[in-house]
mmCIF file of C-alpha atoms in Angstrom:
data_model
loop_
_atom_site.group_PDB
_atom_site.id
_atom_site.type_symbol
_atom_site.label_atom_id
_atom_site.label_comp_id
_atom_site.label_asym_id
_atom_site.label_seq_id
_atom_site.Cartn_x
_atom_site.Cartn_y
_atom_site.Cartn_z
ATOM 1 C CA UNK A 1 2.804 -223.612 -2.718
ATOM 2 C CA UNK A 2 4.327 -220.200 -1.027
ATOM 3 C CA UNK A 3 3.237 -218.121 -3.701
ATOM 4 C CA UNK A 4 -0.305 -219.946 -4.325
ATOM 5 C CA UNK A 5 -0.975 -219.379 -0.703
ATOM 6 C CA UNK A 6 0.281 -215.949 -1.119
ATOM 7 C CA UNK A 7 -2.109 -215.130 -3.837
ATOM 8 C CA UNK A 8 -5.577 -216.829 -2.790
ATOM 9 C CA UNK A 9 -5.432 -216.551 0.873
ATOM 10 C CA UNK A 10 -7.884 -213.902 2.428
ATOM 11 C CA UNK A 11 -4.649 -212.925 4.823
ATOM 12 C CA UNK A 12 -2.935 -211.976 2.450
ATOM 13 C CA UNK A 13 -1.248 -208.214 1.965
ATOM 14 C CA UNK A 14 -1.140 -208.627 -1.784
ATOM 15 C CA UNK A 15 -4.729 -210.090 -2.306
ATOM 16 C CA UNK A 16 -6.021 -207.490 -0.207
ATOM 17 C CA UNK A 17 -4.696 -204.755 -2.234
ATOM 18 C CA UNK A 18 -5.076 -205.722 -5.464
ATOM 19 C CA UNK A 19 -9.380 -206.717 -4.304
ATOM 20 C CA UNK A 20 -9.189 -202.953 -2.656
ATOM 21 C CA UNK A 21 -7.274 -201.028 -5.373
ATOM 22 C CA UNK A 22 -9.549 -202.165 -8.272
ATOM 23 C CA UNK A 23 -12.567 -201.826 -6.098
ATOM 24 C CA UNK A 24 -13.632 -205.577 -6.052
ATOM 25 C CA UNK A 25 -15.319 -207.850 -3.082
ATOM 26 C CA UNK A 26 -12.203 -209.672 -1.403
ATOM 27 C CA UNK A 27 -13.820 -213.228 -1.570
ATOM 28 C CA UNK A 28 -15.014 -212.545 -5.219
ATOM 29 C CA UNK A 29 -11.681 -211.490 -6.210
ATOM 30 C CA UNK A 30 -10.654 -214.417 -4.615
ATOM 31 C CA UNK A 31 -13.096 -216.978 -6.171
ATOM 32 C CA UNK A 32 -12.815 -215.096 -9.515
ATOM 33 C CA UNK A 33 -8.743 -215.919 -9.641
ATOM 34 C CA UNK A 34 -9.480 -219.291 -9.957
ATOM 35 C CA UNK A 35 -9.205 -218.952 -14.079
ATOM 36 C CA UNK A 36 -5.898 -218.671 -13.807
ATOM 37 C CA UNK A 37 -4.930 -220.154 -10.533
ATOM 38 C CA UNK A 38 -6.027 -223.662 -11.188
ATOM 39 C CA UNK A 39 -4.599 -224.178 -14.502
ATOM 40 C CA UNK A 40 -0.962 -222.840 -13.467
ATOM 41 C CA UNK A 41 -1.635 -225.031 -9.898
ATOM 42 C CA UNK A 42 -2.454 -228.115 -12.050
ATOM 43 C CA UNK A 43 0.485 -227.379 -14.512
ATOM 44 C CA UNK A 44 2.647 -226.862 -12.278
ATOM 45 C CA UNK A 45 2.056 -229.914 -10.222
ATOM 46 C CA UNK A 46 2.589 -231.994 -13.239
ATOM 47 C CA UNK A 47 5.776 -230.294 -13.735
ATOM 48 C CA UNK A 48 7.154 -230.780 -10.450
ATOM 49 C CA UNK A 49 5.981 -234.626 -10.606
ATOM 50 C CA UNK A 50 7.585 -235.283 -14.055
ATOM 51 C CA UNK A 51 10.950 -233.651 -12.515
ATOM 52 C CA UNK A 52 11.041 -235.535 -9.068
ATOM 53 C CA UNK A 53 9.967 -238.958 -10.686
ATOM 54 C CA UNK A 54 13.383 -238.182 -12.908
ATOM 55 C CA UNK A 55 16.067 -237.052 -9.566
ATOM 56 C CA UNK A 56 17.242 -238.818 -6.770
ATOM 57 C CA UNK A 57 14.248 -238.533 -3.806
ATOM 58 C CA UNK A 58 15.299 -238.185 -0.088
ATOM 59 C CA UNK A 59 16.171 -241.736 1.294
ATOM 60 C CA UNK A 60 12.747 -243.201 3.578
ATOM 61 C CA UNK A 61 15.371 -243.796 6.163
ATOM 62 C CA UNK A 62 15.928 -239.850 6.275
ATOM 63 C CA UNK A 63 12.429 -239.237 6.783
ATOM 64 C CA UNK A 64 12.228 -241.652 9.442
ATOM 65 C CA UNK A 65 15.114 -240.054 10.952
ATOM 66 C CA UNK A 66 13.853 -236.660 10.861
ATOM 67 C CA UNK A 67 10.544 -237.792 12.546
ATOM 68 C CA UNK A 68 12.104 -239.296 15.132
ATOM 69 C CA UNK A 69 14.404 -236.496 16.114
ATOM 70 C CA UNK A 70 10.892 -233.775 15.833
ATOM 71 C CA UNK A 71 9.239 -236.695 18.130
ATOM 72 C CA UNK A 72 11.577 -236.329 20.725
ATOM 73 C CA UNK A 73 11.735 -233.171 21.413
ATOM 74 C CA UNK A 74 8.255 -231.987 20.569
ATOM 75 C CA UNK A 75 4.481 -232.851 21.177
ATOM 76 C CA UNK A 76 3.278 -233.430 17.871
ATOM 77 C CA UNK A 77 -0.558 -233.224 18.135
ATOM 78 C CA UNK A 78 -3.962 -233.217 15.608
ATOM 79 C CA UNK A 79 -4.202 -230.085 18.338
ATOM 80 C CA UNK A 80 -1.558 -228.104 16.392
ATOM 81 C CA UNK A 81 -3.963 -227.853 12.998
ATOM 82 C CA UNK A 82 -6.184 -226.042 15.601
ATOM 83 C CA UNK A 83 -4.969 -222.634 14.433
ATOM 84 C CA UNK A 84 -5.489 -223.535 10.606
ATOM 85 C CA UNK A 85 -8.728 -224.755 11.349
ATOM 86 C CA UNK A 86 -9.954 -221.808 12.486
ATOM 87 C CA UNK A 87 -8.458 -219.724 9.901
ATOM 88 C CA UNK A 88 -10.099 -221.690 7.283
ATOM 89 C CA UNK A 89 -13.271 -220.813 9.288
ATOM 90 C CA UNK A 90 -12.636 -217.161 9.546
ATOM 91 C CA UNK A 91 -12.479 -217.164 5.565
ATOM 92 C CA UNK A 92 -15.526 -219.434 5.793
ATOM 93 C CA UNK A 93 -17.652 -216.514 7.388
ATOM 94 C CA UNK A 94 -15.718 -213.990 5.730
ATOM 95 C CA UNK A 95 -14.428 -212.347 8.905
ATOM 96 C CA UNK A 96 -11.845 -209.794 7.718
ATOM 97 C CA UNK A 97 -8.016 -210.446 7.710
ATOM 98 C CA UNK A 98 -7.049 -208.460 10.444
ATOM 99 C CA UNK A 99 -10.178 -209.856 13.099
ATOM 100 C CA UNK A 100 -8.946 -213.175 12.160
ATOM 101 C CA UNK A 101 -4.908 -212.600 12.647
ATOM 102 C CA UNK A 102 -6.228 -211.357 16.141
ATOM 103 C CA UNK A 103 -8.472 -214.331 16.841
ATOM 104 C CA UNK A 104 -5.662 -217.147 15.564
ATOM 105 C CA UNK A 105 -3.047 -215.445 17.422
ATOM 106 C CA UNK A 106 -5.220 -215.410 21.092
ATOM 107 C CA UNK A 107 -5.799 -218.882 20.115
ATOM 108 C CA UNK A 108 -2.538 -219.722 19.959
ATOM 109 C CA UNK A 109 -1.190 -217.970 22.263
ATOM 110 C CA UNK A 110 -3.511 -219.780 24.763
ATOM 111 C CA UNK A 111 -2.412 -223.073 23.356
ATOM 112 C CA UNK A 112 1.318 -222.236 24.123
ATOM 113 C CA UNK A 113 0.221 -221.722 27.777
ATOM 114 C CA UNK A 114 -2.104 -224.656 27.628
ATOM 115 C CA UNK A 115 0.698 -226.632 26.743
ATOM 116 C CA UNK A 116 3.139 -225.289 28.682
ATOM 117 C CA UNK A 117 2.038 -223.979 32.173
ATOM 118 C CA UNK A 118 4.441 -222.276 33.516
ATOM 119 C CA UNK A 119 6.303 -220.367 30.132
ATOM 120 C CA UNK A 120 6.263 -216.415 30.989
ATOM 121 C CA UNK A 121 4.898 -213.785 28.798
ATOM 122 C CA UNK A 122 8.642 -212.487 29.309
ATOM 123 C CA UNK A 123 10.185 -215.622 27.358
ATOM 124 C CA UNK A 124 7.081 -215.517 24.925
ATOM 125 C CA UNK A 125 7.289 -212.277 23.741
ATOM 126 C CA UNK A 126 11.244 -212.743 23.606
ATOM 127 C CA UNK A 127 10.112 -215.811 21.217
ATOM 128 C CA UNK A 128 8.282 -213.935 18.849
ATOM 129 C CA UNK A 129 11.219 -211.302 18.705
ATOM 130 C CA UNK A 130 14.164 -213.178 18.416
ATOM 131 C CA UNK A 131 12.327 -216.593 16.943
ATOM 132 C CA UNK A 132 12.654 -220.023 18.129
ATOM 133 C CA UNK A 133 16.238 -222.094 18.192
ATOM 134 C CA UNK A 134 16.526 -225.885 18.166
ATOM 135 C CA UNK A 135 18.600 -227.462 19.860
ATOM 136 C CA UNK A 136 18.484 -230.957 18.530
ATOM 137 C CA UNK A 137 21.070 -233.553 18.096
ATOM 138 C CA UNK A 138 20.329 -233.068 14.168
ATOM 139 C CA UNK A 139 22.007 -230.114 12.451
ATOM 140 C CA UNK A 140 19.816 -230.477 9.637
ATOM 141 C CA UNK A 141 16.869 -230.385 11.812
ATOM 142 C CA UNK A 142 18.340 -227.467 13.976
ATOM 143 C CA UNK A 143 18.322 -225.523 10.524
ATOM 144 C CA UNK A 144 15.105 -226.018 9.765
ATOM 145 C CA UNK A 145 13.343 -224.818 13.140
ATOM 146 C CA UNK A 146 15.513 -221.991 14.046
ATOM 147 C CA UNK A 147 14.448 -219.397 11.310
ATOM 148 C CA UNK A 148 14.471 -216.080 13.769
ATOM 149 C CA UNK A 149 11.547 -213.731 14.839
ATOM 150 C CA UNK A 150 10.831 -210.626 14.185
ATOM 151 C CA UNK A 151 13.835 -209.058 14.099
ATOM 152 C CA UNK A 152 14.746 -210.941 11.506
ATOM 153 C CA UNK A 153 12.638 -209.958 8.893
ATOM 154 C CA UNK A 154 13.821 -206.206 9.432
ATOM 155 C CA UNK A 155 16.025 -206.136 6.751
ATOM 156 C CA UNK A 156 13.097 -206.907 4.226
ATOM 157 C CA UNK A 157 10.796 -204.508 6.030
ATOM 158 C CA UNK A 158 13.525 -201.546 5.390
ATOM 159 C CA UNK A 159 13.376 -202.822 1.926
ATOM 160 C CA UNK A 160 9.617 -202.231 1.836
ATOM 161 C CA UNK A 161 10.062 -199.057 3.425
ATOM 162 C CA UNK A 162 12.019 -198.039 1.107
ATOM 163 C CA UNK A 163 10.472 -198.621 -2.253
ATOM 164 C CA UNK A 164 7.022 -197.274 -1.021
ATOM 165 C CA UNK A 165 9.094 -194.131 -0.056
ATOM 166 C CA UNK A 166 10.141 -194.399 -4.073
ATOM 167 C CA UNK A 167 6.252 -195.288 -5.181
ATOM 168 C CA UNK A 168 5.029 -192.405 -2.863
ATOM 169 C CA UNK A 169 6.614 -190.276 -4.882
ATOM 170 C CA UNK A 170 5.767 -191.538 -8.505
ATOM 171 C CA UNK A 171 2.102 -191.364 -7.098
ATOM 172 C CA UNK A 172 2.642 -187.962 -6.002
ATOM 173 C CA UNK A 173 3.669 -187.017 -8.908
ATOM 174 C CA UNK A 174 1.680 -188.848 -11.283
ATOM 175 C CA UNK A 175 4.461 -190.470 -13.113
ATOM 176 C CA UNK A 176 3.027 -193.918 -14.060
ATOM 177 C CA UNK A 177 -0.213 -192.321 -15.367
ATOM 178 C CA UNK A 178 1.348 -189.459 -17.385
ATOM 179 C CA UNK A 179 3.732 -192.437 -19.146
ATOM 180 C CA UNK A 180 0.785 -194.885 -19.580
ATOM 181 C CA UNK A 181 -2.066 -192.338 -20.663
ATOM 182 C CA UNK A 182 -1.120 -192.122 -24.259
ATOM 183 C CA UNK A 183 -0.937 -195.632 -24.597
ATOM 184 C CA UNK A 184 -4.085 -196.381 -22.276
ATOM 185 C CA UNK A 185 -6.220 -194.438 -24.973
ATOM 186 C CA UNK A 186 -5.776 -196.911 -27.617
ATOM 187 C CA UNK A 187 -6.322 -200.292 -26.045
ATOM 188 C CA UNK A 188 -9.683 -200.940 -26.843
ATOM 189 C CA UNK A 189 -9.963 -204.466 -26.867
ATOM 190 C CA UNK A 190 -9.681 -206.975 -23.699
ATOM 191 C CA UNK A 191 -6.798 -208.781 -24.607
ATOM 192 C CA UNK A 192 -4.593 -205.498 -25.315
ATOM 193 C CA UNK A 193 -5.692 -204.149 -21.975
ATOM 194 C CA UNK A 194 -5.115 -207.414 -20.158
ATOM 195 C CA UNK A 195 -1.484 -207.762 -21.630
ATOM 196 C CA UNK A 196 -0.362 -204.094 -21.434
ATOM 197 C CA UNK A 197 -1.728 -204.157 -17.915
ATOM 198 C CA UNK A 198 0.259 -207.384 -17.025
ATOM 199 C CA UNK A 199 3.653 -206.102 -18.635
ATOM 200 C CA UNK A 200 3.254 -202.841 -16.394
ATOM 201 C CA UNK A 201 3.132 -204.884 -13.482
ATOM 202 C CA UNK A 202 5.863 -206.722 -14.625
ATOM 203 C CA UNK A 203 7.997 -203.322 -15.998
ATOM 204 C CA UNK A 204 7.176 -201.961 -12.408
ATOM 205 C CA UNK A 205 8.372 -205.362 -10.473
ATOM 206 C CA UNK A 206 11.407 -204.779 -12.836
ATOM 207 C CA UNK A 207 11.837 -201.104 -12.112
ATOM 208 C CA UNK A 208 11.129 -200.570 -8.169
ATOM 209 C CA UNK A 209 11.324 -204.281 -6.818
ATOM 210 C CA UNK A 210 7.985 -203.825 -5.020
ATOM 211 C CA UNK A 211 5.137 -206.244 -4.836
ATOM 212 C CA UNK A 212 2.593 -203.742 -3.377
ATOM 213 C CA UNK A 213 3.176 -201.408 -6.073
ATOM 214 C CA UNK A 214 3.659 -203.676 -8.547
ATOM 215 C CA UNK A 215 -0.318 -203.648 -7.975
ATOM 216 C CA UNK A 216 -0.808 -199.998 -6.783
ATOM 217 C CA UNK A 217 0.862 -198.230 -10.214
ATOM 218 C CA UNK A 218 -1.064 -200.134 -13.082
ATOM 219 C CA UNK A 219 -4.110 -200.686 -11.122
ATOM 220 C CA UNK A 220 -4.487 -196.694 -10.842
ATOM 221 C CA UNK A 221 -3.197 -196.361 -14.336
ATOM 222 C CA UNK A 222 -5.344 -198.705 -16.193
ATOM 223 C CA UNK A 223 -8.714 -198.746 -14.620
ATOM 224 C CA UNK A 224 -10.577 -196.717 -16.152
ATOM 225 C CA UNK A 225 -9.491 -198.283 -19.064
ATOM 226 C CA UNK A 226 -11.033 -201.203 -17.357
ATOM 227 C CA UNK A 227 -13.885 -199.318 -16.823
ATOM 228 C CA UNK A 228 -14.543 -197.795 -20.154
ATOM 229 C CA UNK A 229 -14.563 -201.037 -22.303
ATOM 230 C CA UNK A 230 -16.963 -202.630 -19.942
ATOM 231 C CA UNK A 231 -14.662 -204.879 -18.176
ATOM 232 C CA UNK A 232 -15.436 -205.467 -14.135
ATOM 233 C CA UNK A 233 -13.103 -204.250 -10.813
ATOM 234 C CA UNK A 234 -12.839 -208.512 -10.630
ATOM 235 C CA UNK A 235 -11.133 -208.492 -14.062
ATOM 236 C CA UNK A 236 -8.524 -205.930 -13.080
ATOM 237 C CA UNK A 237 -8.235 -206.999 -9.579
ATOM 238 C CA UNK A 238 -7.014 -210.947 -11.011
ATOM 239 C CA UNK A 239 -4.587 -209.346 -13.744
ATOM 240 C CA UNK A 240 -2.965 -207.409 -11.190
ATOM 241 C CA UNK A 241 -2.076 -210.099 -8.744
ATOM 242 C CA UNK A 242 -0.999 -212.276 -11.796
ATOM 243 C CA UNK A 243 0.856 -209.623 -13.538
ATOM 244 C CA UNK A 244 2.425 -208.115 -10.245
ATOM 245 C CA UNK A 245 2.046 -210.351 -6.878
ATOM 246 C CA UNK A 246 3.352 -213.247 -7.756
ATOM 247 C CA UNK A 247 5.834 -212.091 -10.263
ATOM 248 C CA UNK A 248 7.761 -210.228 -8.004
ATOM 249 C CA UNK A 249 9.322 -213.474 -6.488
ATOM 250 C CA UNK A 250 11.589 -213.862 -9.599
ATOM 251 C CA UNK A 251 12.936 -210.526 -9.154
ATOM 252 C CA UNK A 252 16.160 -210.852 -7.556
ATOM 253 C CA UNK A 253 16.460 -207.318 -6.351
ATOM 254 C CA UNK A 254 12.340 -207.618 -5.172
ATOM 255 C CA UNK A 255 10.918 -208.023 -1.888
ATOM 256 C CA UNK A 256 9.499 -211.059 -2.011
ATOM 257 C CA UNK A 257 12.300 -212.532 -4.257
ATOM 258 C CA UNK A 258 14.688 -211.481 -1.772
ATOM 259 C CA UNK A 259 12.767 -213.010 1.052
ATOM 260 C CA UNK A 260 12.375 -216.172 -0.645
ATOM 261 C CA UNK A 261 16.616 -215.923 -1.542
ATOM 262 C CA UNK A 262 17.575 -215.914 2.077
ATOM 263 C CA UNK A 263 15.132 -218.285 3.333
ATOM 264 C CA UNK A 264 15.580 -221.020 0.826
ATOM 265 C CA UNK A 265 19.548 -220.305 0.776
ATOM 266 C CA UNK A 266 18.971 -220.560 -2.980
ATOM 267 C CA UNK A 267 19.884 -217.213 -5.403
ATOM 268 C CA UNK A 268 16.232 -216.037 -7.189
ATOM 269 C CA UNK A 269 18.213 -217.145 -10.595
ATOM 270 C CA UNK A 270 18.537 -220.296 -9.773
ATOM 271 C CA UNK A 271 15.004 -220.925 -8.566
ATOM 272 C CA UNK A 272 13.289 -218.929 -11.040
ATOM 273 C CA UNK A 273 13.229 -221.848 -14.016
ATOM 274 C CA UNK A 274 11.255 -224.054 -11.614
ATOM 275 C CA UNK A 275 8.778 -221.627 -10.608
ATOM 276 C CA UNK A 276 6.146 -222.569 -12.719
ATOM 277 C CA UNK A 277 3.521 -220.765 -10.863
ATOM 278 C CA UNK A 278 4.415 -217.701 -11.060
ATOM 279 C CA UNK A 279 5.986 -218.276 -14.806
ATOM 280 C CA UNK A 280 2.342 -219.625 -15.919
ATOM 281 C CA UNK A 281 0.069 -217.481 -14.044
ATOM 282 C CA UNK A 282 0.629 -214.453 -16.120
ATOM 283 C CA UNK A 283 -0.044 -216.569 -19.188
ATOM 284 C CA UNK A 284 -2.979 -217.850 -18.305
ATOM 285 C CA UNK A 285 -4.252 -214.696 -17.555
ATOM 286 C CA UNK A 286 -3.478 -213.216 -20.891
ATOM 287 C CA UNK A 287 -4.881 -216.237 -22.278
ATOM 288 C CA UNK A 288 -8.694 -214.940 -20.695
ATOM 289 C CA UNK A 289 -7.795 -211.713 -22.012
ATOM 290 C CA UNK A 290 -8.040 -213.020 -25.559
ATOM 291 C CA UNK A 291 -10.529 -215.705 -25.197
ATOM 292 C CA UNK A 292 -12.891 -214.176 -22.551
ATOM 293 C CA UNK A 293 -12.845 -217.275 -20.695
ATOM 294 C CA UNK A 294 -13.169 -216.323 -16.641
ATOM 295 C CA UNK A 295 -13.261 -212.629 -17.544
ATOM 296 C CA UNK A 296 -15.693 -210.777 -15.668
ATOM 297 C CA UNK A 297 -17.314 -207.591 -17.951
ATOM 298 C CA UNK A 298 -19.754 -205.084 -16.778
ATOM 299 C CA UNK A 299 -21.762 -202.218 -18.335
ATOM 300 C CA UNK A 300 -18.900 -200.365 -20.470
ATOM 301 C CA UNK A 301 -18.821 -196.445 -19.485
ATOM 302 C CA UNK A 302 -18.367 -193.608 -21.992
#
């Protein structure tokens, strides 16, 4: 659901990107994803109900346990999907990403001082630095609610850091288009172009570890090739994401994989079989390539 989320929603870095580096409407790109997202979505959901009707599920005693310990020592409220609901509004209207980060944040914000009167912007900007910590007579519990601020994602920001600093200088220096131009001259057809395009995202994800340029390298290499065989910015902008964003979480060394590694407590290897998402998305995609199903053409340039 992490990685669906992370490739549909308008808030997203990666969706963002890929809409603005192949030159595509953001809510287009997003609707226009859809080819492949809902059939991987649906597959995958079928997969994950097949497996958990065949293992052990958590005890309805747990669950009531768990509840009970996030009853008593929080107000749970309909008041709390506040927040979500106006994001989904935001995206409604088609506010921009960064308008509506500002607008769910003051919202929020004002609900934490709604709720609690007399909390100081001292101890709520300490919050957001150093993150929340339960203390709850449930370890389990305690676990799950004490994840850290901002400081704690630091270590994956210095990643990002440095493996723009790396793409900075491929783009600088034209690497990526100097390798792929001989081969970008013979793919003529959509389904070549499609699958060479979602390999290079996948070589790249291999090579640097980075999710932005995962989509930054082969969408500069390979759109005019886009371009010239009359296929649109929307086509290009959907293989990217499939063929970079959402592959980079089964890179163990990537940024995203990484991330996902140390907050699941579970090594990218061993998670990787079961994510079906990202596994089929590429797939799907390739699948358009070949069939034209979902793939958005335009007036083919000389």
């Amino acid at each position: 659901m992490a990685v669906f989320g992370d490739k549909m929603s308008p808030l997203s870095d990666s969706t963002n990107l890929a809409s603005a580096i192949a030159g595509s409407d953001l809510f287009a790109h997003i609707k226009n994803m859809m080819w492949s997202t809902i059939p991987s979505f649906i597959v995958s959901l079928v997969l994950f109900w097949v497996l958990g009707n065949s293992s052990n599920q958590m005890s309805a005693a747990k669950i009531a346990h768990t509840t009970a310990i996030l009853n008593q020592h929080f107000v749970i409220s309909w008041w709390a999907l506040l927040p979500i609901i106006l994001m989904f509004a935001c995206a409604w209207k088609h506010i921009p990403a960064i308008p509506t980060l500002f607008i769910n944040i003051l919202v929020t914000v004002g609900m934490i001082f709604f709720q609690n009167p007399h909390e100081s912007l001292k101890s709520l900007t300490t919050l957001i630095g150093e993150g929340f910590v339960a203390h709850t007579s449930d370890a389990a519990v305690n676990a799950l609610l004490s994840r850290g601020g901002i400081t704690s994602m630091m270590a994956t920001v210095s990643l990002i850091i440095v493996t723009l600093s790396l793409g900075g200088i491929l783009m600088k220096f034209n690497v990526v288009q100097v390798a792929m131009e001989p081969l970008v001259k013979h793919l003529r057809k959509p389904g070549s172009l499609v699958t060479t395009t979602i390999f290079s995202g996948i070589g790249i994800n291999l090579f640097v570890g980075e999710q932005y340029l995962s989509v930054i390298l082969p969408g500069k290499a390979f759109k005019p090739a886009f371009s010239r065989i009359g296929l649109a910015p929307l086509a290009l902008s959907r293989v990217l994401e499939d063929g970079g964003s959402v592959i980079n979480y089964l890179i163990p060394w990537g940024v995203a994989g990484s991330f996902a590694a140390s907050t699941l407590g579970v090594p990218v290897l061993h998670f990787l079989p079961f994510a079906f998402f990202s596994l089929f998305s590429p797939v799907f995609s390739i699948l358009s390539g070949f069939t034209g199903i979902g793939l958005k053409k335009s007036a083919p340039q000389n």
